[in-house]
Coordinates of C-alpha atoms in Angstrom, one line a residue:
M146 CA -103.7 -49.0 160.9
A147 CA -102.8 -45.6 159.7
K148 CA -99.1 -44.4 160.5
M149 CA -97.6 -41.0 160.8
I150 CA -95.1 -39.9 157.9
I151 CA -91.6 -38.9 158.9
S152 CA -88.8 -38.6 156.5
G153 CA -91.2 -39.4 153.7
E154 CA -91.9 -42.9 155.2
P155 CA -94.7 -44.4 157.4
A156 CA -93.7 -44.4 161.0
E157 CA -95.2 -45.7 164.3
S158 CA -95.1 -43.7 167.5
T159 CA -92.3 -44.4 169.8
S160 CA -94.7 -45.1 172.5
G161 CA -96.1 -48.2 170.6
Q162 CA -99.7 -46.8 171.5
W163 CA -102.6 -46.2 169.1
M164 CA -105.7 -43.9 169.3
E165 CA -109.0 -44.9 168.0
V166 CA -110.7 -42.9 165.4
R167 CA -114.6 -43.1 165.5
N168 CA -117.4 -42.3 163.1
P169 CA -119.5 -39.7 164.8
A170 CA -122.6 -40.9 163.0
T171 CA -122.2 -44.7 164.2
G172 CA -119.8 -44.8 167.0
E173 CA -117.8 -47.4 165.0
V174 CA -114.1 -47.5 164.9
V175 CA -112.9 -46.2 161.4
D176 CA -109.2 -46.8 162.0
K177 CA -106.4 -46.3 164.5
A178 CA -103.5 -43.7 164.5
P179 CA -100.2 -43.6 166.3
K180 CA -100.4 -41.8 169.7
G181 CA -97.4 -39.7 169.2
T182 CA -94.8 -38.5 171.6
V183 CA -92.5 -35.7 172.3
E184 CA -89.8 -37.9 170.8
D185 CA -91.7 -38.3 167.6
V186 CA -91.9 -34.6 167.2
H187 CA -88.1 -34.5 167.6
R188 CA -87.7 -37.3 165.0
A189 CA -89.8 -35.0 162.7
V190 CA -87.7 -32.0 163.4
A191 CA -84.4 -33.9 162.8
A192 CA -85.9 -34.9 159.5
A193 CA -86.9 -31.4 158.7
Q194 CA -83.5 -30.1 159.4
K195 CA -81.8 -32.6 157.1
A196 CA -84.2 -32.0 154.3
L197 CA -84.5 -28.1 154.6
P198 CA -81.4 -27.2 152.7
E199 CA -82.4 -29.4 149.6
W200 CA -86.1 -28.2 149.5
S201 CA -85.3 -24.6 150.1
A202 CA -82.5 -24.7 147.4
L203 CA -85.0 -25.7 144.7
P204 CA -86.2 -22.8 142.5
S205 CA -89.7 -21.8 143.5
A206 CA -90.9 -22.8 140.0
R207 CA -89.8 -26.5 140.8
R208 CA -91.7 -26.4 144.2
G209 CA -94.7 -25.1 142.3
E210 CA -94.4 -28.1 139.9
V211 CA -94.5 -30.4 142.9
L212 CA -97.7 -28.7 144.2
H213 CA -99.3 -29.1 140.7
K214 CA -98.5 -32.8 140.8
A215 CA -99.9 -33.2 144.2
V216 CA -103.2 -31.6 143.0
H217 CA -103.6 -34.1 140.2
L218 CA -103.0 -36.9 142.8
I219 CA -105.6 -35.5 145.1
H220 CA -108.1 -35.4 142.2
E221 CA -107.3 -39.0 141.3
H222 CA -108.0 -40.0 144.9
E223 CA -110.9 -37.9 145.5
N224 CA -113.6 -40.6 146.0
E225 CA -111.5 -42.7 148.5
L226 CA -110.3 -39.5 150.4
A227 CA -114.0 -38.1 150.6
K228 CA -115.3 -41.4 152.0
L229 CA -112.5 -41.4 154.7
L230 CA -113.2 -37.8 155.6
T231 CA -117.0 -38.4 156.0
Q232 CA -116.3 -41.5 158.2
E233 CA -113.8 -39.8 160.6
Q234 CA -115.4 -36.3 160.6
G235 CA -119.2 -36.9 160.1
K236 CA -120.0 -34.4 157.4
P237 CA -122.1 -35.4 154.3
L238 CA -120.2 -37.1 151.5
R239 CA -121.0 -34.1 149.2
E240 CA -119.5 -31.7 151.6
A241 CA -116.3 -33.9 151.9
V242 CA -115.8 -33.7 148.2
L243 CA -116.2 -29.9 148.2
E244 CA -113.5 -29.8 151.1
L245 CA -111.1 -32.0 149.1
R246 CA -111.6 -29.8 146.0
R247 CA -111.1 -26.6 148.1
F248 CA -107.8 -28.3 149.3
A249 CA -106.6 -29.1 145.8
H250 CA -107.6 -25.5 144.6
T251 CA -105.6 -23.8 147.3
L252 CA -102.5 -26.0 146.4
E253 CA -103.1 -25.1 142.9
H254 CA -103.4 -21.4 143.7
Y255 CA -100.0 -21.4 145.3
A256 CA -98.4 -23.4 142.7
G257 CA -99.6 -20.7 140.3
L258 CA -97.8 -18.0 142.2
A259 CA -94.5 -19.9 142.0
K260 CA -92.9 -17.7 139.5
N261 CA -94.1 -14.5 141.3
I262 CA -92.0 -14.7 144.3
R263 CA -90.0 -11.5 144.1
G264 CA -87.6 -9.3 146.2
G265 CA -86.6 -5.9 145.3
H266 CA -84.0 -3.6 143.9
I267 CA -83.5 0.0 145.2
P268 CA -81.1 1.9 142.9
Q269 CA -78.8 4.8 144.2
L270 CA -79.3 4.4 148.0
D271 CA -76.3 6.7 148.2
E272 CA -73.1 7.3 146.1
G273 CA -71.8 4.0 144.9
R274 CA -74.4 2.0 146.7
Y275 CA -77.7 0.2 145.8
G276 CA -80.0 -1.9 147.8
L277 CA -81.5 -5.5 147.3
I278 CA -84.5 -6.9 149.2
L279 CA -84.4 -10.6 149.6
K280 CA -87.1 -13.1 150.4
R281 CA -85.9 -16.3 152.2
P282 CA -88.0 -19.1 153.8
I283 CA -88.3 -19.0 157.7
G284 CA -87.1 -22.6 158.1
I285 CA -89.3 -25.3 160.0
C286 CA -93.0 -24.6 160.4
G287 CA -95.5 -26.3 162.6
A288 CA -99.2 -26.5 161.2
I289 CA -101.8 -27.3 163.8
V290 CA -105.2 -28.0 162.2
P291 CA -108.6 -28.7 163.8
W292 CA -111.1 -31.3 163.2
N293 CA -114.0 -29.3 161.4
F294 CA -112.3 -28.9 158.1
P295 CA -109.0 -31.0 158.7
V296 CA -108.0 -31.0 155.2
S297 CA -108.8 -27.6 153.5
L298 CA -107.5 -25.9 156.7
M299 CA -104.3 -27.9 156.4
G300 CA -103.9 -26.7 152.8
N301 CA -104.2 -23.1 153.9
K302 CA -100.7 -23.6 155.6
L303 CA -99.1 -26.1 153.4
G304 CA -99.6 -24.2 150.3
P305 CA -97.8 -20.9 151.1
A306 CA -95.4 -22.6 153.5
L307 CA -94.0 -25.3 151.0
L308 CA -94.0 -22.8 148.1
A309 CA -91.9 -20.5 150.2
G310 CA -89.3 -23.2 150.7
N311 CA -90.0 -24.1 154.3
A312 CA -90.1 -27.5 156.0
V313 CA -93.5 -28.2 157.6
I314 CA -94.6 -30.6 160.5
V315 CA -98.4 -31.1 160.6
K316 CA -100.2 -31.9 163.8
P317 CA -103.8 -32.9 163.0
A318 CA -106.6 -33.2 165.4
S319 CA -106.7 -36.5 167.1
T320 CA -110.3 -37.2 166.1
T321 CA -109.5 -36.6 162.5
P322 CA -106.0 -37.5 161.4
L323 CA -106.7 -40.2 158.8
T324 CA -107.4 -38.1 155.6
D325 CA -104.6 -35.7 156.7
I326 CA -102.2 -38.5 156.7
R327 CA -103.3 -39.7 153.1
C328 CA -103.1 -36.2 151.7
V329 CA -99.5 -35.7 153.2
D330 CA -98.5 -39.1 151.8
L331 CA -99.7 -37.8 148.4
L332 CA -97.8 -34.6 148.7
C333 CA -94.7 -36.6 149.4
Q334 CA -95.4 -39.0 146.5
A335 CA -95.6 -35.8 144.4
G336 CA -92.0 -35.0 145.0
V337 CA -91.6 -32.8 148.4
T338 CA -88.1 -33.6 149.7
P339 CA -88.3 -36.5 152.2
G340 CA -88.3 -34.9 155.6
A341 CA -89.5 -31.4 154.5
L342 CA -93.1 -32.6 155.2
S343 CA -94.1 -34.7 158.1
I344 CA -97.3 -35.5 159.9
V345 CA -97.2 -36.4 163.7
T346 CA -100.4 -37.7 165.2
G347 CA -101.2 -37.5 169.0
P348 CA -102.5 -35.5 171.8
G349 CA -102.3 -31.8 171.6
A350 CA -100.9 -31.7 175.4
T351 CA -97.9 -33.8 174.1
V352 CA -97.3 -33.5 170.3
G353 CA -98.9 -30.0 169.9
E354 CA -97.2 -28.5 172.9
E355 CA -93.7 -29.7 171.8
I356 CA -94.3 -28.2 168.4
L357 CA -94.9 -24.9 170.2
R358 CA -92.0 -25.1 172.4
H359 CA -89.3 -26.7 170.2
P360 CA -86.8 -24.1 169.4
A361 CA -86.0 -25.2 165.9
I362 CA -89.6 -24.6 164.8
R363 CA -89.9 -21.0 164.0
K364 CA -93.3 -20.5 162.7
I365 CA -96.6 -21.8 164.0
G366 CA -99.9 -21.8 161.8
F367 CA -102.7 -22.5 164.0
T368 CA -106.5 -22.8 163.4
G369 CA -108.8 -23.6 166.4
E370 CA -110.7 -21.9 169.3
T371 CA -109.7 -18.7 170.7
R372 CA -108.8 -19.9 174.1
T373 CA -106.3 -22.4 172.7
G374 CA -105.0 -19.6 170.3
K375 CA -104.1 -17.4 173.4
H376 CA -102.2 -20.4 174.8
V377 CA -100.4 -20.8 171.4
M378 CA -99.4 -17.1 171.3
E379 CA -98.1 -17.1 174.8
V380 CA -96.0 -20.2 174.6
A381 CA -94.7 -19.2 171.0
A382 CA -93.5 -15.9 172.4
Q383 CA -91.1 -17.7 174.7
E384 CA -89.0 -18.4 171.4
I385 CA -90.1 -15.4 169.6
K386 CA -91.9 -17.5 166.9
R387 CA -93.9 -16.1 164.2
V388 CA -97.5 -17.2 164.5
T389 CA -100.7 -17.1 162.3
L390 CA -103.9 -17.5 164.3
E391 CA -107.2 -18.3 162.8
L392 CA -109.6 -18.4 165.7
G393 CA -113.3 -18.5 166.7
G394 CA -115.9 -16.2 165.2
S395 CA -119.6 -15.2 165.8
D396 CA -120.4 -14.0 162.2
P397 CA -123.3 -11.5 161.8
M398 CA -125.5 -11.5 158.7
I399 CA -127.6 -8.4 158.1
V400 CA -130.7 -8.6 155.8
A401 CA -132.2 -5.2 154.8
D402 CA -135.8 -4.7 153.6
D403 CA -134.8 -4.2 149.9
A404 CA -132.7 -7.5 149.8
D405 CA -133.4 -10.4 147.6
L406 CA -135.0 -12.6 150.2
D407 CA -134.8 -16.0 148.5
Q408 CA -131.2 -15.6 147.8
A409 CA -130.6 -14.3 151.3
V410 CA -132.6 -17.2 152.9
S411 CA -130.7 -19.7 150.9
A412 CA -127.2 -18.0 152.0
A413 CA -128.5 -18.0 155.5
S414 CA -129.5 -21.6 155.5
V415 CA -126.1 -22.8 153.9
G416 CA -124.1 -20.4 156.1
R417 CA -125.5 -21.9 159.3
F418 CA -126.0 -25.4 158.6
F419 CA -123.1 -26.3 156.3
N420 CA -120.9 -28.9 158.2
C421 CA -123.7 -29.0 160.9
G422 CA -122.7 -25.4 161.8
Q423 CA -119.1 -26.5 162.7
A424 CA -117.5 -23.6 161.0
C425 CA -115.6 -20.6 162.4
L426 CA -117.2 -18.7 159.4
A427 CA -120.7 -20.0 159.9
I428 CA -123.3 -17.3 160.2
K429 CA -124.1 -17.2 164.1
R430 CA -126.2 -14.2 164.4
L431 CA -129.0 -13.0 162.0
Y432 CA -130.2 -9.5 162.0
L433 CA -133.3 -8.8 160.0
F434 CA -135.0 -5.4 159.2
E435 CA -138.7 -5.2 160.7
R436 CA -140.4 -5.1 157.5
I437 CA -139.2 -8.5 156.2
Y438 CA -138.7 -10.2 159.4
D439 CA -141.7 -12.4 159.5
E440 CA -141.5 -13.4 155.8
F441 CA -137.9 -14.2 156.2
V442 CA -138.1 -16.5 159.2
Q443 CA -140.9 -18.3 157.7
K444 CA -139.0 -19.0 154.5
L445 CA -135.9 -20.0 156.6
C446 CA -137.9 -22.2 158.9
D447 CA -139.3 -24.0 156.0
K448 CA -135.9 -24.5 154.3
A449 CA -134.4 -25.6 157.5
K450 CA -137.0 -28.2 158.1
R451 CA -136.5 -29.8 154.6
L452 CA -132.7 -30.5 155.8
N453 CA -132.3 -34.3 155.9
V454 CA -130.4 -35.3 159.0
G455 CA -128.5 -38.5 159.1
N456 CA -125.3 -40.6 158.4
G457 CA -123.1 -38.6 156.0
M458 CA -122.5 -41.6 153.8
E459 CA -126.1 -41.6 152.7
P460 CA -126.5 -39.7 149.4
D461 CA -129.9 -37.7 150.4
V462 CA -128.3 -36.3 153.8
R463 CA -127.7 -32.8 154.1
L464 CA -126.9 -32.4 157.8
G465 CA -124.6 -35.0 159.4
P466 CA -123.9 -35.4 163.2
L467 CA -121.9 -33.1 165.4
H468 CA -118.4 -34.4 165.7
T469 CA -118.5 -35.4 169.3
A470 CA -120.7 -35.9 172.3
G471 CA -119.2 -32.9 174.0
Q472 CA -119.8 -30.8 171.0
R473 CA -123.6 -31.6 170.9
Q474 CA -123.7 -31.3 174.8
E475 CA -122.4 -27.7 174.4
I476 CA -124.9 -26.8 171.9
E477 CA -127.7 -28.2 173.9
E478 CA -126.6 -26.1 176.9
Q479 CA -126.4 -22.9 174.8
V480 CA -129.9 -23.4 173.5
A481 CA -131.3 -24.3 177.0
D482 CA -129.7 -21.0 178.4
A483 CA -131.2 -18.9 175.6
V484 CA -134.6 -20.5 176.4
K485 CA -134.2 -19.9 180.1
R486 CA -133.5 -16.3 179.5
G487 CA -136.6 -15.8 177.3
G488 CA -135.9 -17.2 174.0
K489 CA -138.3 -19.0 171.8
V490 CA -137.5 -22.1 169.8
L491 CA -138.9 -21.9 166.5
I492 CA -137.8 -25.1 164.9
G493 CA -135.5 -27.9 166.2
G494 CA -134.0 -27.4 169.7
K495 CA -133.6 -31.2 170.3
R496 CA -132.0 -34.5 169.1
P497 CA -134.0 -36.3 166.3
E498 CA -135.8 -39.4 167.4
G499 CA -135.5 -43.0 165.9
V500 CA -133.1 -45.9 165.9
D501 CA -131.0 -44.5 163.1
Y502 CA -129.9 -41.6 165.5
E503 CA -129.2 -43.5 168.8
K504 CA -125.5 -44.0 168.2
G505 CA -124.5 -40.7 166.6
F506 CA -124.2 -37.1 167.9
F507 CA -127.1 -35.7 166.0
Y508 CA -129.0 -32.5 166.6
L509 CA -131.7 -30.9 164.6
P510 CA -131.3 -27.6 162.8
T511 CA -132.5 -25.0 165.2
L512 CA -133.7 -21.4 164.9
L513 CA -134.3 -19.0 167.9
A514 CA -136.1 -15.9 168.4
D515 CA -136.5 -13.3 171.2
V516 CA -133.0 -14.2 172.5
P517 CA -131.4 -11.6 174.9
E518 CA -128.1 -10.4 174.0
D519 CA -126.5 -11.6 177.3
A520 CA -127.5 -15.2 176.3
R521 CA -124.6 -17.6 175.9
I522 CA -125.4 -18.4 172.2
V523 CA -124.9 -14.8 171.5
Q524 CA -121.9 -13.9 173.6
E525 CA -120.1 -17.2 173.0
E526 CA -119.2 -19.0 169.5
C527 CA -122.0 -21.3 168.7
F528 CA -120.3 -24.2 167.0
G529 CA -123.3 -26.2 165.8
P530 CA -126.8 -25.9 163.9
A531 CA -128.5 -23.3 166.1
L532 CA -129.1 -19.7 165.0
P533 CA -130.5 -16.7 167.0
I534 CA -132.5 -14.2 164.8
F535 CA -132.9 -10.6 165.8
K536 CA -135.4 -7.8 164.7
V537 CA -133.7 -4.4 163.9
K538 CA -135.2 -1.1 162.8
E539 CA -132.4 0.3 160.6
W540 CA -128.8 0.1 159.5
D541 CA -127.2 2.0 162.6
E542 CA -128.8 -0.4 165.0
A543 CA -128.0 -3.5 162.9
I544 CA -124.2 -2.5 162.6
A545 CA -124.1 -1.7 166.3
K546 CA -125.3 -5.0 167.4
A547 CA -123.3 -6.8 164.8
N548 CA -120.2 -5.3 166.3
R549 CA -121.3 -6.0 169.9
S550 CA -119.0 -9.1 170.1
I551 CA -115.4 -9.9 171.0
Y552 CA -115.1 -11.8 167.7
G553 CA -114.5 -10.2 164.2
L554 CA -114.0 -13.0 161.6
G555 CA -116.5 -12.8 158.9
S556 CA -119.8 -10.9 158.2
S557 CA -122.4 -10.5 155.5
V558 CA -124.8 -8.0 154.3
W559 CA -127.7 -8.2 152.0
T560 CA -129.3 -5.2 150.3
R561 CA -129.8 -3.8 146.8
D562 CA -128.4 -0.6 147.6
Q563 CA -124.6 -1.0 146.9
G564 CA -123.7 2.3 148.2
R565 CA -125.1 1.3 151.6
A566 CA -123.8 -2.2 151.4
L567 CA -120.1 -0.7 151.0
W568 CA -120.8 1.9 153.7
A569 CA -121.8 -1.1 155.9
A570 CA -118.8 -3.3 155.1
E571 CA -116.4 -0.2 156.0
R572 CA -118.1 -0.2 159.5
I573 CA -118.6 -3.9 160.4
E574 CA -115.7 -5.1 162.5
S575 CA -114.7 -8.1 160.8
G576 CA -111.8 -9.4 158.5
Y577 CA -114.0 -10.6 155.7
T578 CA -117.4 -9.2 154.6
W579 CA -119.7 -10.6 151.8
I580 CA -122.3 -8.4 150.1
N581 CA -125.2 -10.3 148.6
S582 CA -123.1 -13.5 148.4
A583 CA -122.9 -16.7 150.0
Q584 CA -119.8 -17.2 152.4
I585 CA -117.4 -18.7 150.0
I586 CA -113.7 -18.2 150.8
Y587 CA -111.5 -17.2 147.8
D588 CA -107.8 -18.1 147.5
E589 CA -107.3 -14.8 145.7
L590 CA -108.2 -12.7 148.8
P591 CA -106.3 -12.5 152.2
F592 CA -108.3 -14.2 154.9
G593 CA -108.1 -13.5 158.7
G594 CA -110.0 -12.0 161.6
V595 CA -109.7 -8.9 163.9
K596 CA -110.3 -8.6 167.6
W597 CA -110.3 -12.1 169.3
S598 CA -110.7 -14.0 165.9
G599 CA -107.1 -14.1 165.1
L600 CA -103.9 -12.7 163.9
G601 CA -102.3 -12.6 160.4
K602 CA -103.7 -13.7 157.1
E603 CA -104.0 -16.9 155.2
H604 CA -105.0 -17.2 151.5
G605 CA -104.0 -14.6 148.8
S606 CA -100.4 -13.8 148.0
E607 CA -100.3 -12.0 151.4
A608 CA -100.0 -15.4 153.0
L609 CA -96.7 -15.9 151.7
D610 CA -95.5 -13.0 153.6
Y611 CA -96.1 -14.9 156.8
Y612 CA -93.9 -17.7 155.6
M613 CA -91.0 -15.8 154.4
E614 CA -88.1 -13.5 156.1
T615 CA -87.4 -10.3 154.3
K616 CA -83.7 -9.3 154.4
S617 CA -82.1 -6.0 153.2
V618 CA -78.7 -5.9 151.5
V619 CA -76.7 -3.0 150.8
V620 CA -74.2 -3.3 147.9
G621 CA -71.3 -0.9 147.5
S622 CA -69.2 -0.4 144.3
G623 CA -66.1 -1.7 146.1

């Protein structure tokens, strides 16, 4: 059975209870993890308080070396970790490998920034006085990560937090704790001061809530749905904690009539169906110019029909199961609502048939047309393999409809007119816009949403600012 990691050592829960982790494709138990308690969070906090002086006192270059070593260990264990990730999350094995490489790349990126953490010097503030700007770690940080990309989204928090000299307590999703535990273990093996990095598994209502409320934890990095993010912000405010929130999205994709259709179709397919559509940055609304609408829809339908649905451990599978029964039910309800309001199912819209699919949470890739804008699948975040497609006449209409959402995470534009593309990027209300590019996140660029999609930035050197305090010092000549 898997165990939590506290003070650099495996630890069981004080409750003595365990949680089953099941494979979404088969329903089989993969392993068990401790059902953590409030007391377990307190143990992790005490370990962090003990380790923080030593870890934060290390030169940032030394902390960078630890992250570099962790990257090598992740690569060495890639096959083992990828299989475990597929078994507990459901995604195809090739996607699990990509996620682990993304995790390693993020750690490597921040390791590479280790010698670039700088303060500032302001000469001649006044007669006989100059100023210094110091950068200091915040202290103990809580990292609350979801089940859809449990490893890479954990890396978004661990990279900048650890490099900046903070201690971190990770709270993984209860359904996907196993790979996170192994990755935290490898980071500890790489040389993180024992106690400066812990992982406490258990229900969000107990473990997650205590991380939010504990006064010694000064920063919360959270990725999850918007409703929960509001709660995180509300509770953290009681202790004036720093928060970074990466929340839901309903990303629009606009394809103009001068776009490279084959490339755009490929990007739409990957952008919607990668990880069975369970991504905050997935394409969730597709806007096509009238002239290319029919051709584009036919190409996309053909491509989606070729996606092989099945157990992610099979090498030819491109679409695994949804993560839980509840997740599938929500998609089914959103599709049914769209059809009830006049929408038309072009392909999919149901569960696959056959004995191979009976025990898993499978759902066919689904494309919808003629969906009214008040349908749930348009107004809400659709966290599964279903995509509504809309016909628009020109740019102003496309952008107006793209912005008609409470969310503002990502967006994409396809056109050969670079001037028009940049014009559109300036007007679309989102934190990230891709122009003629698949939706790939780069560690070099800051990432975060606007409106109900979040607060603060991850990735880029900017993320370090969210894990450091800035202090001003005035020095007199004496």
